[in-house]
């Protein structure tokens, strides 16, 4: 039986860093059957969600999901993910 891993990335106003984070995870080159990546945008007011969506569109083979969570807090974002 294959186990799946989910990596939850809580993000709040991370427009300067989120692309580098996603590029690092993408470079791990894990099969999409083994791992999922979930970015939980925690009410960002910058371009974080646009960068995540663009990255997802540019890398259709990367198992990335983006979720919006308006309630503030890293714990809430992690629980949402």
GROMACS .gro file of C-alpha atoms in nm, residues 21-47:
model
   27
   21UNK     CA    1   0.957   2.781  -0.156
   22UNK     CA    2   0.753   2.623  -0.435
   23UNK     CA    3   1.058   2.593  -0.662
   24UNK     CA    4   1.246   2.411  -0.385
   25UNK     CA    5   0.959   2.169  -0.334
   26UNK     CA    6   0.924   2.117  -0.708
   27UNK     CA    7   1.296   2.035  -0.732
   28UNK     CA    8   1.244   1.744  -0.490
   29UNK     CA    9   1.092   1.564  -0.789
   30UNK     CA   10   0.865   1.332  -0.592
   31UNK     CA   11   0.601   1.136  -0.784
   32UNK     CA   12   0.258   1.298  -0.763
   33UNK     CA   13   0.123   0.961  -0.651
   34UNK     CA   14   0.317   1.000  -0.324
   35UNK     CA   15   0.278   1.363  -0.222
   36UNK     CA   16   0.046   1.663  -0.228
   37UNK     CA   17   0.134   2.026  -0.159
   38UNK     CA   18  -0.130   2.260  -0.016
   39UNK     CA   19  -0.076   2.634   0.013
   40UNK     CA   20  -0.322   2.793   0.255
   41UNK     CA   21  -0.336   3.165   0.182
   42UNK     CA   22  -0.418   3.315   0.520
   43UNK     CA   23  -0.580   3.637   0.400
   44UNK     CA   24  -0.280   3.782   0.218
   45UNK     CA   25  -0.314   4.136   0.088
   46UNK     CA   26  -0.016   4.114  -0.147
   47UNK     CA   27   0.040   3.899  -0.456
   0.00000   0.00000   0.00000
